[in-house]
mmCIF file of C-alpha atoms and ligand atoms in Angstrom:
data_model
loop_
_atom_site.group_PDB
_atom_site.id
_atom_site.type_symbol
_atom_site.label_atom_id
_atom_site.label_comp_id
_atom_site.label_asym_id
_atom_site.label_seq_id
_atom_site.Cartn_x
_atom_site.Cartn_y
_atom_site.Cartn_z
ATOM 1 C CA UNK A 1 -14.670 -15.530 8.818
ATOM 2 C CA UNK A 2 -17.403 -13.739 7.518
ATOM 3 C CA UNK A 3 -16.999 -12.262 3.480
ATOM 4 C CA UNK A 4 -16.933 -8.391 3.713
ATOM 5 C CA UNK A 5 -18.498 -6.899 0.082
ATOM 6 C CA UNK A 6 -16.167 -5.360 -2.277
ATOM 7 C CA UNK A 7 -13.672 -8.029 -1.920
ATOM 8 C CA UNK A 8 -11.686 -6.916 -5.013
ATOM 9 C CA UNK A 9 -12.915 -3.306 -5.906
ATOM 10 C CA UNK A 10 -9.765 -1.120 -6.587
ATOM 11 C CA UNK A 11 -12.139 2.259 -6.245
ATOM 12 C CA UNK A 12 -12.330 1.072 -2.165
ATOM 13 C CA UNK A 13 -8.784 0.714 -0.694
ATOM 14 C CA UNK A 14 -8.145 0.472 2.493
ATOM 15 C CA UNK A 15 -3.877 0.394 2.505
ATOM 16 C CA UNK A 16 -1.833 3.307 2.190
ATOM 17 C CA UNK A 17 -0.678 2.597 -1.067
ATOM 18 C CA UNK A 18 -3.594 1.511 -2.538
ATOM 19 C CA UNK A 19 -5.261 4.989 -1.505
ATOM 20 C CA UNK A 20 -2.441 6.550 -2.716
ATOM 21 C CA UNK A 21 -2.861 4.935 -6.172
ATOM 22 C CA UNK A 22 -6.521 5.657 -6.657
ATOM 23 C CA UNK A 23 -6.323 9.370 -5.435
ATOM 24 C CA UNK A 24 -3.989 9.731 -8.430
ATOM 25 C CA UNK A 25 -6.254 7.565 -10.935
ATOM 26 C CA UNK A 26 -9.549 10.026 -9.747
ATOM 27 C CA UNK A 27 -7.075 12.884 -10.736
ATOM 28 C CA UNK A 28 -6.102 11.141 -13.916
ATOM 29 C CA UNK A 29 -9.539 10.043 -14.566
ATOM 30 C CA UNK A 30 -11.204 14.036 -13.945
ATOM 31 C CA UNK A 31 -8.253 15.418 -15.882
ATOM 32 C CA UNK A 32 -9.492 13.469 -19.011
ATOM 33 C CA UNK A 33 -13.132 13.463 -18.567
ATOM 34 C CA UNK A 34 -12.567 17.304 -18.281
ATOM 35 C CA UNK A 35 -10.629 17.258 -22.140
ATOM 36 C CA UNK A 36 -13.410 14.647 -23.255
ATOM 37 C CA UNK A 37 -15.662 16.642 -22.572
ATOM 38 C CA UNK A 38 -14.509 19.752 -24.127
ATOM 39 C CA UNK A 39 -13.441 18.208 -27.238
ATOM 40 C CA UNK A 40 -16.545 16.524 -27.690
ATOM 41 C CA UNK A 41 -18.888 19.466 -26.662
ATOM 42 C CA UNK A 42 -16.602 21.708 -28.868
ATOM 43 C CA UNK A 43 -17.030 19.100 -31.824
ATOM 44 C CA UNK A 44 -20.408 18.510 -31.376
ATOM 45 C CA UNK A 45 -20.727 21.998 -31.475
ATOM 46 C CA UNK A 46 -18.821 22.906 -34.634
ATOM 47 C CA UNK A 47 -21.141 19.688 -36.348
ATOM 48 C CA UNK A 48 -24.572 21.574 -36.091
ATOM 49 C CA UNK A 49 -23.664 25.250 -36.155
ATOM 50 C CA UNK A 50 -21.186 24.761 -39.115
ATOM 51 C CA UNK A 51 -22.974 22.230 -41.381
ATOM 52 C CA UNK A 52 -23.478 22.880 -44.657
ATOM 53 C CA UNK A 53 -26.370 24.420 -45.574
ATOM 54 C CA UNK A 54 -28.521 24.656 -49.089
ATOM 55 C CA UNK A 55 -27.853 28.453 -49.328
ATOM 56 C CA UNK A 56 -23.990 27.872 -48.995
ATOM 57 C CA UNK A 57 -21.660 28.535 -51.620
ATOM 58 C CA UNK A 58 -19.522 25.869 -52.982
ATOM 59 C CA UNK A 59 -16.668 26.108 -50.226
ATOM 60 C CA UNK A 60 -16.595 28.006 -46.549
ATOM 61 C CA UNK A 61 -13.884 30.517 -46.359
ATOM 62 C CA UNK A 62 -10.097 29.143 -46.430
ATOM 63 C CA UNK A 63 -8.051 29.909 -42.725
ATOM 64 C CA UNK A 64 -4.599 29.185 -43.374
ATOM 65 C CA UNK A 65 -2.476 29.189 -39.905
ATOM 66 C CA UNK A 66 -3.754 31.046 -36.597
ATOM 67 C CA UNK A 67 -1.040 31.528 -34.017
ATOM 68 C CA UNK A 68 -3.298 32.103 -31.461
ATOM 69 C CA UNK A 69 -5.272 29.044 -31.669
ATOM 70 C CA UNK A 70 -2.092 26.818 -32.612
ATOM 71 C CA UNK A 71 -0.079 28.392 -29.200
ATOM 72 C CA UNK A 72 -3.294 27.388 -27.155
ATOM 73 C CA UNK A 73 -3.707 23.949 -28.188
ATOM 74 C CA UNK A 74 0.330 23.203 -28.424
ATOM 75 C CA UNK A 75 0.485 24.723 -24.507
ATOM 76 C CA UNK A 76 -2.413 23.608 -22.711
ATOM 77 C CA UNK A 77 -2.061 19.832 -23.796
ATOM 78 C CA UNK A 78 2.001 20.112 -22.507
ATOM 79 C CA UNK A 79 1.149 21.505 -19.236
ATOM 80 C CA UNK A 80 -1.495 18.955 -18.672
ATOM 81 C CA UNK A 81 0.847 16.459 -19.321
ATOM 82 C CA UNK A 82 3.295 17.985 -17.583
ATOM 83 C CA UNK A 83 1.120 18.016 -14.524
ATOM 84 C CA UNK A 84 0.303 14.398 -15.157
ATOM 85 C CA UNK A 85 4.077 13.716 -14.759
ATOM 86 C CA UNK A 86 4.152 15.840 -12.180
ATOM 87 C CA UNK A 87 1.932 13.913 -9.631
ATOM 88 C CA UNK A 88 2.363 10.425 -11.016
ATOM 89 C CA UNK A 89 6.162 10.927 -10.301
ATOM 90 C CA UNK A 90 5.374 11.910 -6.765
ATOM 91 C CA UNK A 91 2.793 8.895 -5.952
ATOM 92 C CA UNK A 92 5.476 6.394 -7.570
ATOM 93 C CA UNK A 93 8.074 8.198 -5.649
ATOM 94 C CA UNK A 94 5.816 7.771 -2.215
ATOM 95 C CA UNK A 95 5.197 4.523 -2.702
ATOM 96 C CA UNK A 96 8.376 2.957 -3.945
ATOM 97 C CA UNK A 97 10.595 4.418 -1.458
ATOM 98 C CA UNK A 98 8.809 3.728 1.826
ATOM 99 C CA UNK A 99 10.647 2.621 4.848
ATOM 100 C CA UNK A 100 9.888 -0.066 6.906
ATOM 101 C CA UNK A 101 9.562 0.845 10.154
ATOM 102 C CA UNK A 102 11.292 -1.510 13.018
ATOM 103 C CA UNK A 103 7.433 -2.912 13.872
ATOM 104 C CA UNK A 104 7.248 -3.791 10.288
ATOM 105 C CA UNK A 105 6.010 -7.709 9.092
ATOM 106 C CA UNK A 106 8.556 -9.251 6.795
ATOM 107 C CA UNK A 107 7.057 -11.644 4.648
ATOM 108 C CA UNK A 108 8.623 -13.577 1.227
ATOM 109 C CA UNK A 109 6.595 -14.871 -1.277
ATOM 110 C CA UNK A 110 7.324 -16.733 -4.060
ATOM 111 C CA UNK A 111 5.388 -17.588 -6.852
ATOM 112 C CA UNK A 112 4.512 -21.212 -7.994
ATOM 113 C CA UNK A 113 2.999 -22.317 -11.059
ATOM 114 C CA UNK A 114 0.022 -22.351 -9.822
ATOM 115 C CA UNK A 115 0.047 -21.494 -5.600
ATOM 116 C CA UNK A 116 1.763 -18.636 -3.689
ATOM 117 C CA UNK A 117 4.294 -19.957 -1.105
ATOM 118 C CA UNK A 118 4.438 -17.770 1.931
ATOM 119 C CA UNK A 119 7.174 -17.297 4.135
ATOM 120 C CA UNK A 120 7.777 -14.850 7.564
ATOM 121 C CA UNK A 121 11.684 -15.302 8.206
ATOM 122 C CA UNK A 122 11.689 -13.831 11.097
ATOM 123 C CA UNK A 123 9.036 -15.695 12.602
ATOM 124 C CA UNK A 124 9.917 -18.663 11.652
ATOM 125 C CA UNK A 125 6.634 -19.611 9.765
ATOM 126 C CA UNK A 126 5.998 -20.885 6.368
ATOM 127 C CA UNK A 127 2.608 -21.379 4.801
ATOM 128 C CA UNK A 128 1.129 -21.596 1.312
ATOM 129 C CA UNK A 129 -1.763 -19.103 -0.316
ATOM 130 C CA UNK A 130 -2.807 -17.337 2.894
ATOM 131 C CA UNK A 131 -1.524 -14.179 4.073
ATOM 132 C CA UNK A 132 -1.951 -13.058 7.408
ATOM 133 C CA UNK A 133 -0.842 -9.960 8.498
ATOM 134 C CA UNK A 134 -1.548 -7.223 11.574
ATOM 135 C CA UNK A 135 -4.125 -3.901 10.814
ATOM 136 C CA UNK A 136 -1.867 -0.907 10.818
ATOM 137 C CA UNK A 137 -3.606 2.017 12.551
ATOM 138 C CA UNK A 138 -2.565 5.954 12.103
ATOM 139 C CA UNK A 139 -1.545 6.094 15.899
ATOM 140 C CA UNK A 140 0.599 2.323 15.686
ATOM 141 C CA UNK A 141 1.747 2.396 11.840
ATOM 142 C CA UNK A 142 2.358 -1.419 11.276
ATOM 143 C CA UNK A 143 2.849 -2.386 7.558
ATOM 144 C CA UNK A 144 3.790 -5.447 6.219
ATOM 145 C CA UNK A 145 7.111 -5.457 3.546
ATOM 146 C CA UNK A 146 7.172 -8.433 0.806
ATOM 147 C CA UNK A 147 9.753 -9.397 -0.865
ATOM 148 C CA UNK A 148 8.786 -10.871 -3.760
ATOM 149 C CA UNK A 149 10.666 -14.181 -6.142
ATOM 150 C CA UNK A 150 9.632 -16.879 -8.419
ATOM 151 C CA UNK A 151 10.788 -20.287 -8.872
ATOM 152 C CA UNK A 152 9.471 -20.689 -12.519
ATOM 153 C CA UNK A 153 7.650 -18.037 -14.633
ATOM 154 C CA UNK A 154 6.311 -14.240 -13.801
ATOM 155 C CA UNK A 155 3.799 -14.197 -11.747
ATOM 156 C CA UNK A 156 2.105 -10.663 -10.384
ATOM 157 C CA UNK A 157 0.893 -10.151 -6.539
ATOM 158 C CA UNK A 158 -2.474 -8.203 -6.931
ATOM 159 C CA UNK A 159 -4.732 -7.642 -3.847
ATOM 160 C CA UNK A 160 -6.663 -4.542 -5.362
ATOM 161 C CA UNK A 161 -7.544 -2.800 -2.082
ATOM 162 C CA UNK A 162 -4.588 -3.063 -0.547
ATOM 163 C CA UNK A 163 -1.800 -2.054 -3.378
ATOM 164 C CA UNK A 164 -0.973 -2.505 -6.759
ATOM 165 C CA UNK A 165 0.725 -4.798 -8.952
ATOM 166 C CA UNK A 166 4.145 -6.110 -8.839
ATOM 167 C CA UNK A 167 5.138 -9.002 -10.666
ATOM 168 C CA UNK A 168 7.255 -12.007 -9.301
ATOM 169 C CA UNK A 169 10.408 -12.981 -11.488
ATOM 170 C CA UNK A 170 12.620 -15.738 -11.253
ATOM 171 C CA UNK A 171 16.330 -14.893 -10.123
ATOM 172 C CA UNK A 172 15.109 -11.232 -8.945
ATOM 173 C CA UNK A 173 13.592 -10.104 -5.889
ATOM 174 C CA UNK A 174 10.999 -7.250 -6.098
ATOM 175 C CA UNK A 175 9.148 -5.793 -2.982
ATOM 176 C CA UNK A 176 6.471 -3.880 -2.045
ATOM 177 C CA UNK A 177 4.353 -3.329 0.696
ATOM 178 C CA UNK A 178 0.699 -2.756 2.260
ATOM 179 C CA UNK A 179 -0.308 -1.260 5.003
ATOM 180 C CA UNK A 180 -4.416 -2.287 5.689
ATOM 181 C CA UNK A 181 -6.333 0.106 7.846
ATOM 182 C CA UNK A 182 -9.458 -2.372 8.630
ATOM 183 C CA UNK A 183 -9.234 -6.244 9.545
ATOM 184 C CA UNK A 184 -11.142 -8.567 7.317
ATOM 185 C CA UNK A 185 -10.400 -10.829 4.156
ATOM 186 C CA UNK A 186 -9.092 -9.445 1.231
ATOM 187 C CA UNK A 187 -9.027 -11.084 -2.005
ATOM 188 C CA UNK A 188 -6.099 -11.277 -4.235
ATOM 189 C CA UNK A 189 -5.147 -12.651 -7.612
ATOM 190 C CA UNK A 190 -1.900 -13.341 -9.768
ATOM 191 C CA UNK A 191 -2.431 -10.774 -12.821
ATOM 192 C CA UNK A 192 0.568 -12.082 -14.821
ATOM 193 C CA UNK A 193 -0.696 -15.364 -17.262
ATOM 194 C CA UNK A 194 0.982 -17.609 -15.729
ATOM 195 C CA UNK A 195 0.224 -21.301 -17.488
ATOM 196 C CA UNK A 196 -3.248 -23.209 -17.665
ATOM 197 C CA UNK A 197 -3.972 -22.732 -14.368
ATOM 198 C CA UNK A 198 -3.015 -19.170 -14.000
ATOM 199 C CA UNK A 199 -6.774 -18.367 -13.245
ATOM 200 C CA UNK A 200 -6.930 -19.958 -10.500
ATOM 201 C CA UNK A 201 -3.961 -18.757 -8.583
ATOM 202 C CA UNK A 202 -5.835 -17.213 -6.146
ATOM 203 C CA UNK A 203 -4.592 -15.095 -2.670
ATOM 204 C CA UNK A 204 -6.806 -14.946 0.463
ATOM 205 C CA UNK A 205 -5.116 -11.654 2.964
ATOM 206 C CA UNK A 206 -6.796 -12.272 5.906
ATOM 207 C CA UNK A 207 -6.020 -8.775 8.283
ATOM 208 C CA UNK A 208 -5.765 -9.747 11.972
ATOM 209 C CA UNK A 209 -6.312 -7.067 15.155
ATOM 210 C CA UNK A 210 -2.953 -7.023 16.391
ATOM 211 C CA UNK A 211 -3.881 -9.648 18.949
ATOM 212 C CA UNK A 212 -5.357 -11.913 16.610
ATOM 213 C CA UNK A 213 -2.119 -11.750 14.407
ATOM 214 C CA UNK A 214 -0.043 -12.399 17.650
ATOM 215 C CA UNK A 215 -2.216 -15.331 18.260
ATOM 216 C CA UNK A 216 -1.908 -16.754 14.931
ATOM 217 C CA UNK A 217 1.763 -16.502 14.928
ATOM 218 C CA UNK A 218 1.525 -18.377 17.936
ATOM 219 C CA UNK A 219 -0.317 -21.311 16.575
ATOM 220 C CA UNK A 220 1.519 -21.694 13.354
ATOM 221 C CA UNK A 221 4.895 -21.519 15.301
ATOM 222 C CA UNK A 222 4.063 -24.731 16.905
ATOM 223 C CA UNK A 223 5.104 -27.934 15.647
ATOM 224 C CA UNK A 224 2.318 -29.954 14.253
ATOM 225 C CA UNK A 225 -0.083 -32.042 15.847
ATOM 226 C CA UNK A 226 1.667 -35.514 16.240
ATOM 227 C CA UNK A 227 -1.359 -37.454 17.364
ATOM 228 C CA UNK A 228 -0.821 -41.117 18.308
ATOM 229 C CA UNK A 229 -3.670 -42.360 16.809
ATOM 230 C CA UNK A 230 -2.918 -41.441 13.218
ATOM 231 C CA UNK A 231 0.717 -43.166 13.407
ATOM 232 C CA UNK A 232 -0.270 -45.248 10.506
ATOM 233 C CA UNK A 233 -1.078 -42.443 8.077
ATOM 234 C CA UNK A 234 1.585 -40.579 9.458
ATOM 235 C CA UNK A 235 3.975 -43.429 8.746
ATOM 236 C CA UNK A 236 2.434 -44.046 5.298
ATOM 237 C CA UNK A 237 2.554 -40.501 4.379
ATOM 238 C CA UNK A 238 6.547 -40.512 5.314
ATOM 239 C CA UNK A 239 6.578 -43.474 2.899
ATOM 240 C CA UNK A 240 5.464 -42.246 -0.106
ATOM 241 C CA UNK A 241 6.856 -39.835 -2.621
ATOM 242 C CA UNK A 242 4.434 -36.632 -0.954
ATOM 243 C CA UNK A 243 7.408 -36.003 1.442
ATOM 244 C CA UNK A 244 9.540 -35.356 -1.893
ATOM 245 C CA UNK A 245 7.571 -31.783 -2.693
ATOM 246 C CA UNK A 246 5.779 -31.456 0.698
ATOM 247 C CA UNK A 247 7.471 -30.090 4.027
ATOM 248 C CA UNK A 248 5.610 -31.406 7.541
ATOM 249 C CA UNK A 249 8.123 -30.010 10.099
ATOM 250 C CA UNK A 250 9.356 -32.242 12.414
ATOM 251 C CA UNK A 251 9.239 -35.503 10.144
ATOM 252 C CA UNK A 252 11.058 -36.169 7.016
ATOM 253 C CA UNK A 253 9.170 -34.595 4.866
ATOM 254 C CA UNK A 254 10.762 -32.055 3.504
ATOM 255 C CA UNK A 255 10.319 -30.946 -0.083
ATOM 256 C CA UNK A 256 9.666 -27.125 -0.733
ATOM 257 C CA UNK A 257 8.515 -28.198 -4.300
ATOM 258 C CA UNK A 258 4.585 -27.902 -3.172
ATOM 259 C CA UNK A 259 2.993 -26.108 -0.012
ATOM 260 C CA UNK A 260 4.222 -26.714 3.625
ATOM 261 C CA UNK A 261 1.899 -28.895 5.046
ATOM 262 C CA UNK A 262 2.750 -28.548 8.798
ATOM 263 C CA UNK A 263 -0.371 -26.353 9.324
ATOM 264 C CA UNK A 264 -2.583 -27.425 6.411
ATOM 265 C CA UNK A 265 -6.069 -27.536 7.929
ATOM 266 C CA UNK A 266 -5.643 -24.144 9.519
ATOM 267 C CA UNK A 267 -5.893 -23.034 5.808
ATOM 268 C CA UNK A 268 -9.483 -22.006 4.206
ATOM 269 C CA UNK A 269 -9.138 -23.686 0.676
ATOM 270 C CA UNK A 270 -7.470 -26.238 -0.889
ATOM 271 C CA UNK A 271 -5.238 -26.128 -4.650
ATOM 272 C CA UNK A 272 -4.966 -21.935 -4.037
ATOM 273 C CA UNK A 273 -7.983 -21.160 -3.466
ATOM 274 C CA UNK A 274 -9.868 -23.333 -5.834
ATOM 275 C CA UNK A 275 -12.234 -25.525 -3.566
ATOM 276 C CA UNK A 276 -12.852 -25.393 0.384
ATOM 277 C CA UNK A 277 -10.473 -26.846 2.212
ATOM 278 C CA UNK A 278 -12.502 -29.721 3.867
ATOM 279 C CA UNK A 279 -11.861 -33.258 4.367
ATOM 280 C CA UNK A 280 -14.223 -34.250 1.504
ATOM 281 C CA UNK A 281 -12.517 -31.972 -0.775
ATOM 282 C CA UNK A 282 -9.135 -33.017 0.571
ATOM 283 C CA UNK A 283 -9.906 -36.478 0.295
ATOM 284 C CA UNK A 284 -10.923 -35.908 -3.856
ATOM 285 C CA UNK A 285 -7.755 -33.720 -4.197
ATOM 286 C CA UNK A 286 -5.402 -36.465 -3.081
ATOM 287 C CA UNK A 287 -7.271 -39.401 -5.522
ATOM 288 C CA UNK A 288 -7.053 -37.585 -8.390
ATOM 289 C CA UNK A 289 -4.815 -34.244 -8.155
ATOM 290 C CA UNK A 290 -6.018 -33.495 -11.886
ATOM 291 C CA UNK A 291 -9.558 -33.611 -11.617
ATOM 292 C CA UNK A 292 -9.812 -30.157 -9.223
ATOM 293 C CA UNK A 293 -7.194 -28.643 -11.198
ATOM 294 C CA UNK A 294 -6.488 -29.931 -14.019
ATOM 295 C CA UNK A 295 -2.733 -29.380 -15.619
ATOM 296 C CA UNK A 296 -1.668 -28.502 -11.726
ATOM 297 C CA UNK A 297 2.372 -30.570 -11.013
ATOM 298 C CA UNK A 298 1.092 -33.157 -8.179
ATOM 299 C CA UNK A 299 1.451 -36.608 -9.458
ATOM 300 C CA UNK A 300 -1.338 -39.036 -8.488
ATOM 301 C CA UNK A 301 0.174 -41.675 -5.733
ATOM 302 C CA UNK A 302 -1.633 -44.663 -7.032
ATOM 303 C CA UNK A 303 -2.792 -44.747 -3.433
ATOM 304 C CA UNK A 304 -5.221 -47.975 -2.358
ATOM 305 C CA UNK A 305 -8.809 -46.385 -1.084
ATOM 306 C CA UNK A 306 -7.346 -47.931 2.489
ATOM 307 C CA UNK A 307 -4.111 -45.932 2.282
ATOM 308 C CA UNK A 308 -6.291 -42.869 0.821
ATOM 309 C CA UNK A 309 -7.895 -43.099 4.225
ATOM 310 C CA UNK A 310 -4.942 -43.242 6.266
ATOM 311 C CA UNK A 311 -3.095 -40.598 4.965
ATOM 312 C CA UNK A 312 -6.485 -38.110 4.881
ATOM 313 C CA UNK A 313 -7.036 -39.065 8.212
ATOM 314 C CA UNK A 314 -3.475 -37.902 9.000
ATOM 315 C CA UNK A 315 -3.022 -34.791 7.272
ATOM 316 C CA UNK A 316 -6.728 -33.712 8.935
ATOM 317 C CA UNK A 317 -5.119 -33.758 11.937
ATOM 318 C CA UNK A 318 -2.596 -31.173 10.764
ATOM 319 C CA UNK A 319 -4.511 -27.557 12.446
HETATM 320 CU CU1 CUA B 401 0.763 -17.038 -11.518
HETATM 321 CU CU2 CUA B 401 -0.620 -16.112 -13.210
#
């Protein structure tokens, strides 16, 4: 998929809550520029026109109270922050209480230390650091609700064009919801530290034309590829302790500890987002988990290079 520019900018959203958000921050934003400016003009001002100059006498005349001036600058700062309240109230209020419409896209995700585990209930689909969801056009609204969890520690969901942030807390759900006007990839990031590897806890949202998304549904509801010819690594891989944290649907793996592996190579990158997801890179991930990303929870398997081989060969398999 080809990388669209302003993958992260907050000033260019392209959801409905996300352009909600930033027509309140330009409001914020002119409000104050408008009192910086006056305060500093007035100030600068007051510096050269008032200064003290060698025909002065000892001390400028003494004002003692003005209730004029002290009205004005009580007033006017309330009612700009009463304004302030005012609209931020409303934008919170428009944003928080949205309803999901019965086209809406359910999705659950639930934060890892240090991947995003992705889950459609409805559809039957579970997937790991990818989110795919259908454009939602003025004519055929189609958002996309998430509930939000944690197994371990806060986490925060941040896609900056597409919403803001809400964090993910263990025992709690929290939602929220996006709405994308324009296919294409959108980058997200957690924004809540997290542990060493909190940096790279990284989100792809890839936006599908509604057809796309349909057909992507499609392929990810299938069971994965069980191809003959990798019956060894499959077997091997059922073997070892990767079937403890890792799910493959239809064998025995079936651990929820680590990303669902059933679809794994119809993924873009590897460790959430911190290399490519090739076999070369796969292939260096499984040898030494530590040495991609260092301090992340997936033991080494003391695998021979032969068995290394095997089970790559395997898990390539999975589109
Ligand atoms: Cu998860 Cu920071």
């Amino acid at each position: 998929m080809d990388r669209p520019v302003h993958l992260t900018n907050i000033f260019d959203p392209i959801s409905t809550p996300a352009q909600a958000i930033v027509e309140l921050s330009w409001l914020v934003l002119w409000i104050c520029a408008g009192i910086f400016v006056i305060v500093v003009g007035l100030l600068t001002y007051i510096l050269i026109r008032f200064r003290r100059r060698r025909a002065d006498a000892d001390e400028p005349p003494q004002v003692y109270g003005s209730n004029q001036i002290e009205l004005a600058w009580t007033v006017i700062p309330m009612l700009t922050v009463v304004v302030l309240f005012l609209v931020t109230t409303r934008t919170i209020k428009a944003v928080q209480d949205a309803v999901p419409s019965p086209d809406t896209v359910h999705v659950t995700i639930v934060g890892h230390q240090w991947w995003w585990e992705i889950r459609y209930p409805a559809l039957g689909i579970v997937t790991a650091n990818e989110l795919h969801v259908p454009v939602s056009h003025q004519a055929q609204p189609r958002p996309t609700f998430l509930k939000l969890q944690s197994v371990d520690v806060a986490h925060s969901f941040w896609v900056p064009r597409l919403a803001g942030k809400t964090d993910l807390i263990p025992n709690r759900d929290n939602s929220m919801w996006i709405e994308p006007r324009e296919p294409g990839l959108y980058l997200g990031q957690c924004a809540e530290y997290c542990g060493t590897q909190h940096a790279n806890m990284l989100l792809r949202i890839i936006v599908h034309a509604r057809d796309d998304f349909e057909r992507w549904v499609a392929v990810q509801q299938q069971p994965p590829v069980n191809n003959p010819a990798m019956q060894v690594g499959r077997d091997l891989f059922q073997a070892t302790a990767c079937v403890n944290c890792h799910t493959v649907r239809e064998t025995n793996a079936n651990g929820t500890f680590g990303p669902d592996l059933s679809h794994l190579m119809s993924r873009a990158t590897l460790g959430a987002g911190v290399v490519d997801n090739t076999p070369h890179n796969l292939r260096a991930w499984i040898r030494n988990p530590q040495h991609l990303k260092p301090g992340n929870l997936m033991p080494d398997m003391q695998l021979t290079p032969q068995e290394l081989e095997h089970i790559v060969a395997y898990l390539v398999t999975l589109q």
